[in-house]
Short mmCIF file of C-alpha atoms in Angstrom, two decimals:
data_model
loop_
_atom_site.label_atom_id
_atom_site.label_comp_id
_atom_site.label_asym_id
_atom_site.label_seq_id
_atom_site.Cartn_x
_atom_site.Cartn_y
_atom_site.Cartn_z
CA MET A 1406 -54.38 -50.27 -35.60
CA ALA A 1407 -51.06 -51.46 -36.23
CA LYS A 1408 -50.90 -48.51 -38.97
CA LEU A 1409 -52.11 -45.86 -36.23
CA PHE A 1410 -48.77 -46.84 -33.95
CA GLU A 1411 -46.73 -47.16 -37.15
CA SER A 1412 -47.18 -43.61 -37.85
CA ILE A 1413 -47.09 -42.37 -34.47
CA GLY A 1414 -44.03 -43.60 -33.63
CA LYS A 1415 -42.45 -42.68 -36.67
CA LEU A 1416 -43.55 -39.34 -35.59
CA GLY A 1417 -42.28 -39.71 -32.51
CA LEU A 1418 -38.82 -40.67 -33.83
CA ALA A 1419 -39.18 -37.70 -35.80
CA LEU A 1420 -40.06 -35.49 -33.32
CA ALA A 1421 -37.49 -36.87 -30.97
CA VAL A 1422 -34.66 -36.17 -33.81
CA GLY A 1423 -35.79 -33.07 -34.88
CA GLY A 1424 -35.69 -31.66 -30.63
CA GLY A 1425 -32.21 -33.23 -31.06
CA VAL A 1426 -31.02 -31.35 -33.66
CA VAL A 1427 -32.54 -27.91 -32.36
CA ASN A 1428 -30.86 -28.66 -29.13
CA SER A 1429 -27.57 -28.91 -30.70
CA ALA A 1430 -27.95 -25.98 -32.46
CA LEU A 1431 -28.81 -23.87 -29.61
CA PHE A 1432 -26.55 -22.54 -27.00
CA ASN A 1433 -26.36 -20.25 -24.08
CA VAL A 1434 -23.52 -17.21 -23.02
CA ASP A 1435 -24.73 -16.67 -19.24
CA ALA A 1436 -23.78 -12.97 -17.39
CA GLY A 1437 -20.55 -12.07 -17.58
CA HIS A 1438 -19.66 -14.33 -20.02
CA ARG A 1439 -18.49 -13.64 -23.74
CA ALA A 1440 -18.77 -16.49 -26.69
CA VAL A 1441 -16.62 -17.63 -29.83
CA ILE A 1442 -17.51 -19.14 -32.44
CA PHE A 1443 -15.00 -21.62 -34.19
CA ASP A 1444 -15.94 -22.61 -37.31
CA ARG A 1445 -14.54 -26.08 -38.78
CA PHE A 1446 -14.41 -24.74 -42.18
CA ARG A 1447 -13.18 -20.93 -41.45
CA GLY A 1448 -11.53 -21.25 -38.34
CA VAL A 1449 -12.03 -18.39 -35.64
CA GLN A 1450 -14.82 -16.24 -36.42
CA ASP A 1451 -14.31 -12.54 -35.38
CA ALA A 1452 -17.53 -11.96 -34.42
CA VAL A 1453 -18.24 -11.94 -30.62
CA VAL A 1454 -21.21 -13.73 -28.89
CA GLY A 1455 -23.06 -11.46 -26.00
CA GLU A 1456 -25.26 -12.59 -23.31
CA GLY A 1457 -28.41 -15.02 -24.09
CA THR A 1458 -29.08 -17.84 -26.07
CA HIS A 1459 -27.68 -18.59 -29.57
CA PHE A 1460 -27.95 -20.66 -32.66
CA LEU A 1461 -25.29 -22.15 -34.66
CA ILE A 1462 -24.19 -24.98 -36.97
CA PRO A 1463 -24.54 -28.41 -35.42
CA TRP A 1464 -20.80 -29.95 -36.19
CA VAL A 1465 -19.67 -27.40 -38.09
CA GLN A 1466 -19.69 -24.56 -35.11
CA LYS A 1467 -18.56 -24.70 -32.05
CA PRO A 1468 -18.75 -22.24 -29.11
CA ILE A 1469 -15.53 -21.51 -26.40
CA ILE A 1470 -17.00 -19.53 -23.80
CA PHE A 1471 -14.98 -17.16 -22.00
CA ASP A 1472 -15.42 -15.46 -18.51
CA CYS A 1473 -15.41 -11.63 -18.78
CA ARG A 1474 -15.85 -10.52 -14.96
CA SER A 1475 -12.94 -9.10 -12.78
CA ARG A 1476 -11.31 -12.35 -11.18
CA PRO A 1477 -8.02 -12.41 -8.83
CA ARG A 1478 -5.02 -14.09 -8.53
CA ASN A 1479 -2.20 -14.26 -6.10
CA VAL A 1480 1.38 -14.42 -8.09
CA PRO A 1481 4.73 -14.99 -5.96
CA VAL A 1482 7.82 -13.78 -7.27
CA ILE A 1483 11.10 -13.65 -5.57
CA THR A 1484 13.29 -10.93 -6.70
CA GLY A 1485 16.06 -9.03 -5.60
CA SER A 1486 16.48 -5.43 -4.55
CA LYS A 1487 19.08 -2.62 -5.67
CA ASP A 1488 21.17 -3.38 -2.84
CA LEU A 1489 21.84 -7.20 -3.79
CA GLN A 1490 18.69 -8.57 -1.27
CA ASN A 1491 16.35 -11.14 -1.86
CA VAL A 1492 12.95 -9.84 -2.05
CA ASN A 1493 9.84 -12.40 -1.79
CA ILE A 1494 7.16 -10.61 -2.87
CA THR A 1495 3.22 -11.83 -3.58
CA LEU A 1496 1.14 -9.64 -5.83
CA ARG A 1497 -2.63 -9.90 -6.08
CA ILE A 1498 -4.23 -8.62 -9.36
CA LEU A 1499 -7.68 -8.43 -10.49
CA PHE A 1500 -8.05 -8.98 -14.25
CA ARG A 1501 -10.15 -9.81 -16.82
CA PRO A 1502 -9.90 -10.04 -20.93
CA VAL A 1503 -10.53 -7.72 -22.71
CA ALA A 1504 -14.26 -8.72 -25.04
CA THR A 1505 -13.81 -7.70 -27.87
CA GLN A 1506 -10.33 -9.23 -28.59
CA LEU A 1507 -11.77 -12.56 -27.20
CA PRO A 1508 -11.19 -14.17 -30.96
CA ARG A 1509 -7.40 -13.12 -31.33
CA ILE A 1510 -6.81 -14.08 -27.62
CA PHE A 1511 -8.22 -17.62 -28.22
CA THR A 1512 -5.89 -17.89 -31.57
CA SER A 1513 -2.78 -16.22 -30.00
CA ILE A 1514 -2.71 -17.60 -26.52
CA GLY A 1515 -5.74 -19.91 -26.02
CA GLU A 1516 -8.75 -20.37 -23.33
CA ASP A 1517 -6.06 -20.52 -20.59
CA TYR A 1518 -4.62 -17.26 -21.35
CA ASP A 1519 -4.01 -16.14 -17.88
CA GLU A 1520 -1.84 -19.19 -17.06
CA ARG A 1521 0.15 -18.34 -19.61
CA VAL A 1522 0.76 -14.49 -19.87
CA LEU A 1523 0.20 -13.73 -15.91
CA PRO A 1524 3.15 -14.82 -13.82
CA SER A 1525 5.61 -14.25 -16.86
CA ILE A 1526 4.72 -10.63 -17.25
CA THR A 1527 4.23 -9.89 -13.33
CA THR A 1528 7.68 -11.73 -12.67
CA GLU A 1529 9.00 -9.19 -15.60
CA VAL A 1530 7.76 -6.00 -13.93
CA LEU A 1531 8.07 -7.19 -10.76
CA LYS A 1532 11.92 -7.64 -10.69
CA ALA A 1533 12.43 -4.58 -13.05
CA VAL A 1534 10.93 -1.98 -10.53
CA VAL A 1535 12.40 -3.51 -7.40
CA ALA A 1536 15.36 -3.51 -8.48
CA ARG A 1537 15.36 0.21 -8.41
CA PHE A 1538 15.03 0.40 -4.57
CA ASP A 1539 17.27 -0.51 -1.80
CA ALA A 1540 15.19 -2.88 0.55
CA GLY A 1541 14.90 0.06 2.88
CA GLU A 1542 12.88 2.13 0.37
CA LEU A 1543 11.14 -0.79 0.01
CA ILE A 1544 9.54 -0.86 3.14
CA THR A 1545 9.42 3.49 3.39
CA GLN A 1546 8.29 3.74 0.11
CA ARG A 1547 6.25 0.95 -0.55
CA GLU A 1548 3.22 2.72 -1.62
CA LEU A 1549 5.52 4.23 -4.65
CA VAL A 1550 6.44 0.56 -5.52
CA SER A 1551 2.97 -0.27 -5.55
CA ARG A 1552 1.71 2.51 -7.92
CA GLN A 1553 5.18 2.13 -10.35
CA VAL A 1554 4.25 -2.00 -10.22
CA SER A 1555 0.46 -1.56 -11.40
CA GLU A 1556 1.07 1.40 -14.15
CA ASP A 1557 3.81 -0.95 -15.81
CA LEU A 1558 2.08 -4.42 -15.47
CA THR A 1559 -1.32 -2.94 -16.98
CA GLU A 1560 0.76 -1.44 -20.25
CA ARG A 1561 2.18 -4.91 -19.88
CA ALA A 1562 -0.94 -6.03 -19.72
CA SER A 1563 -2.81 -4.26 -22.75
CA THR A 1564 0.07 -5.87 -25.21
CA PHE A 1565 -2.37 -8.97 -24.58
CA GLY A 1566 -5.53 -7.75 -24.08
CA LEU A 1567 -5.99 -8.01 -20.77
CA ILE A 1568 -7.34 -5.33 -18.34
CA LEU A 1569 -6.11 -5.20 -14.32
CA ASP A 1570 -8.75 -3.66 -12.23
CA ASP A 1571 -6.36 -3.16 -9.87
CA VAL A 1572 -2.96 -4.43 -8.62
CA SER A 1573 -1.82 -4.53 -5.02
CA LEU A 1574 1.00 -5.63 -2.80
CA THR A 1575 -0.46 -7.94 -0.15
CA HIS A 1576 3.26 -9.75 0.70
CA LEU A 1577 6.62 -8.20 1.27
CA THR A 1578 9.58 -10.64 3.19
CA PHE A 1579 13.30 -10.16 3.01
CA GLY A 1580 15.93 -12.73 3.30
CA LYS A 1581 17.28 -14.27 6.38
CA GLU A 1582 20.06 -12.51 6.38
CA PHE A 1583 18.61 -8.93 5.65
CA THR A 1584 15.99 -9.99 8.50
CA GLU A 1585 19.21 -10.45 11.19
CA ALA A 1586 20.84 -7.32 10.25
CA VAL A 1587 17.44 -5.03 10.95
CA GLU A 1588 17.28 -7.33 14.13
CA MET A 1589 20.77 -6.13 14.85
CA LYS A 1590 20.78 -2.81 13.88
CA GLN A 1591 17.32 -2.18 16.30
CA VAL A 1592 19.22 -3.85 19.23
CA ALA A 1593 22.08 -1.56 18.69
CA GLN A 1594 19.75 1.69 18.88
CA GLN A 1595 17.95 0.56 21.88
CA GLU A 1596 21.40 -0.35 23.61
CA ALA A 1597 22.46 3.28 22.50
CA GLU A 1598 20.00 5.25 23.54
CA ARG A 1599 20.19 3.13 27.06
CA ALA A 1600 24.00 4.42 27.22
CA ARG A 1601 22.41 8.03 26.18
CA PHE A 1602 20.05 7.73 29.56
CA VAL A 1603 23.00 6.69 31.49
CA VAL A 1604 25.17 9.39 30.04
CA GLU A 1605 22.16 11.60 30.83
CA LYS A 1606 21.22 11.01 34.12
CA ALA A 1607 25.56 10.82 35.43
CA GLU A 1608 25.23 14.36 33.88
CA GLN A 1609 22.22 15.67 35.88
CA GLN A 1610 23.53 13.74 38.92
CA LYS A 1611 26.73 15.61 38.64
CA GLN A 1612 24.37 18.94 38.32
CA ALA A 1613 22.81 18.47 41.22
CA ALA A 1614 26.02 18.00 43.06
CA ILE A 1615 27.50 20.80 41.96
CA ILE A 1616 24.33 22.99 42.96
CA SER A 1617 24.18 21.15 46.36
CA ALA A 1618 28.12 22.28 47.03
CA GLU A 1619 27.12 25.43 45.86
CA GLY A 1620 24.30 26.28 48.16
CA ASP A 1621 26.39 25.03 51.47
CA SER A 1622 29.31 26.68 49.99
CA GLN A 1623 26.85 29.82 49.86
CA ALA A 1624 25.11 28.88 53.34
CA ALA A 1625 28.85 28.75 55.30
CA LEU A 1626 29.33 31.70 54.00
CA LEU A 1627 26.43 33.26 55.85
CA ILE A 1628 26.51 31.42 58.77
CA ALA A 1629 30.73 33.07 58.66
CA ASN A 1630 29.69 36.24 58.37
CA SER A 1631 26.77 36.60 60.57
CA LEU A 1632 29.10 34.94 63.03
CA ALA A 1633 31.34 38.01 62.32
CA VAL A 1634 28.56 40.25 63.08
CA ALA A 1635 27.02 39.40 65.71
CA GLY A 1636 29.75 36.96 67.52
CA ASP A 1637 28.43 34.07 69.53
CA GLY A 1638 24.99 35.62 70.04
CA LEU A 1639 24.13 33.53 66.84
CA VAL A 1640 25.58 30.96 68.24
CA GLU A 1641 23.56 31.15 71.48
CA LEU A 1642 20.95 31.58 69.27
CA ARG A 1643 20.99 28.29 67.46
CA LYS A 1644 21.55 26.30 70.97
CA LEU A 1645 17.93 28.10 72.57
CA GLU A 1646 16.34 27.08 69.35
CA ALA A 1647 17.61 23.44 69.51
CA ALA A 1648 17.22 23.26 73.33
CA GLU A 1649 13.78 24.23 72.94
CA ASP A 1650 12.69 21.60 70.49
CA ILE A 1651 14.39 18.88 72.34
CA ALA A 1652 12.00 20.25 75.36
CA PHE A 1653 8.94 20.03 73.34
CA GLN A 1654 9.95 16.60 71.94
CA LEU A 1655 10.49 14.87 75.91
CA SER A 1656 7.40 16.50 76.64
CA ARG A 1657 5.19 14.62 74.74
CA SER A 1658 6.69 11.58 75.71
CA ARG A 1659 4.84 9.62 78.72
CA ASN A 1660 8.42 7.89 79.85
CA VAL A 1661 9.73 11.23 80.19
CA THR A 1662 9.99 13.07 83.98
CA TYR A 1663 11.25 16.53 84.12
CA LEU A 1664 12.88 17.03 87.66
CA PRO A 1665 13.71 20.67 88.24
CA SER A 1666 16.86 21.66 89.90
CA GLY A 1667 17.38 23.27 93.44
CA GLN A 1668 13.78 21.60 94.69
CA GLY A 1669 13.57 18.18 96.65
CA THR A 1670 11.02 15.41 95.14
CA LEU A 1671 9.66 13.05 97.41
CA LEU A 1672 9.81 9.48 95.73
CA GLN A 1673 8.06 6.66 97.66
CA LEU A 1674 10.84 3.95 98.07
CA PRO A 1675 10.41 0.43 99.58
CA GLN A 1676 12.37 0.37 103.04
#
């Protein structure tokens, strides 16, 4: 029995050692990832390992896993425009490495290639592009600026083995002096509009006064012509019309009594 247990123990130990060796000789590459093999004797291998489970030589080889999916990164940059205005820009980049160039990226740059490459080339490209535009053009031609930055940055990143799926300007502000100048300009424009409105109103009132005076003059001329033709008859007619209107208004009032002339009227007066 002792020999049996001893044999079982040796077998279990052998299985455990064998399982450990087999486990150390396997590695997994998840979806969207790639692996680069570092060999202690031959260095970084040129072959890129795809998704799945793979074998390696324990202790001699080591897998370095890279994420090849698109990842976002925001890069803030402070630069100057063509008219020497301070500009604060934040660029959002969707990037991923070229899978076939992973051995070169790992050898020349390292695993943290995005930290080493993206901030520097983004700053370089943004400074070069923004310097071509005035502060006002950066606002009115933002789409053109974004397209130019995207084209230049994509070309620059390709030299490092990176693919930029999207480049966009997410934040664009100017220095305090420029902002105050814009606000002062807007206030000046509003005051100019208000002054123009006052001038136009005065001009309209002037025209109205002229038209009214011309109308009164024309009416006076017509009346004078009528008097010259009809004599006092026109005046008498206007008197009759005025008297008729006054009589009509008085007849509608309860506190007014009409007493015809030449007739006696009996009033009950207290004795």
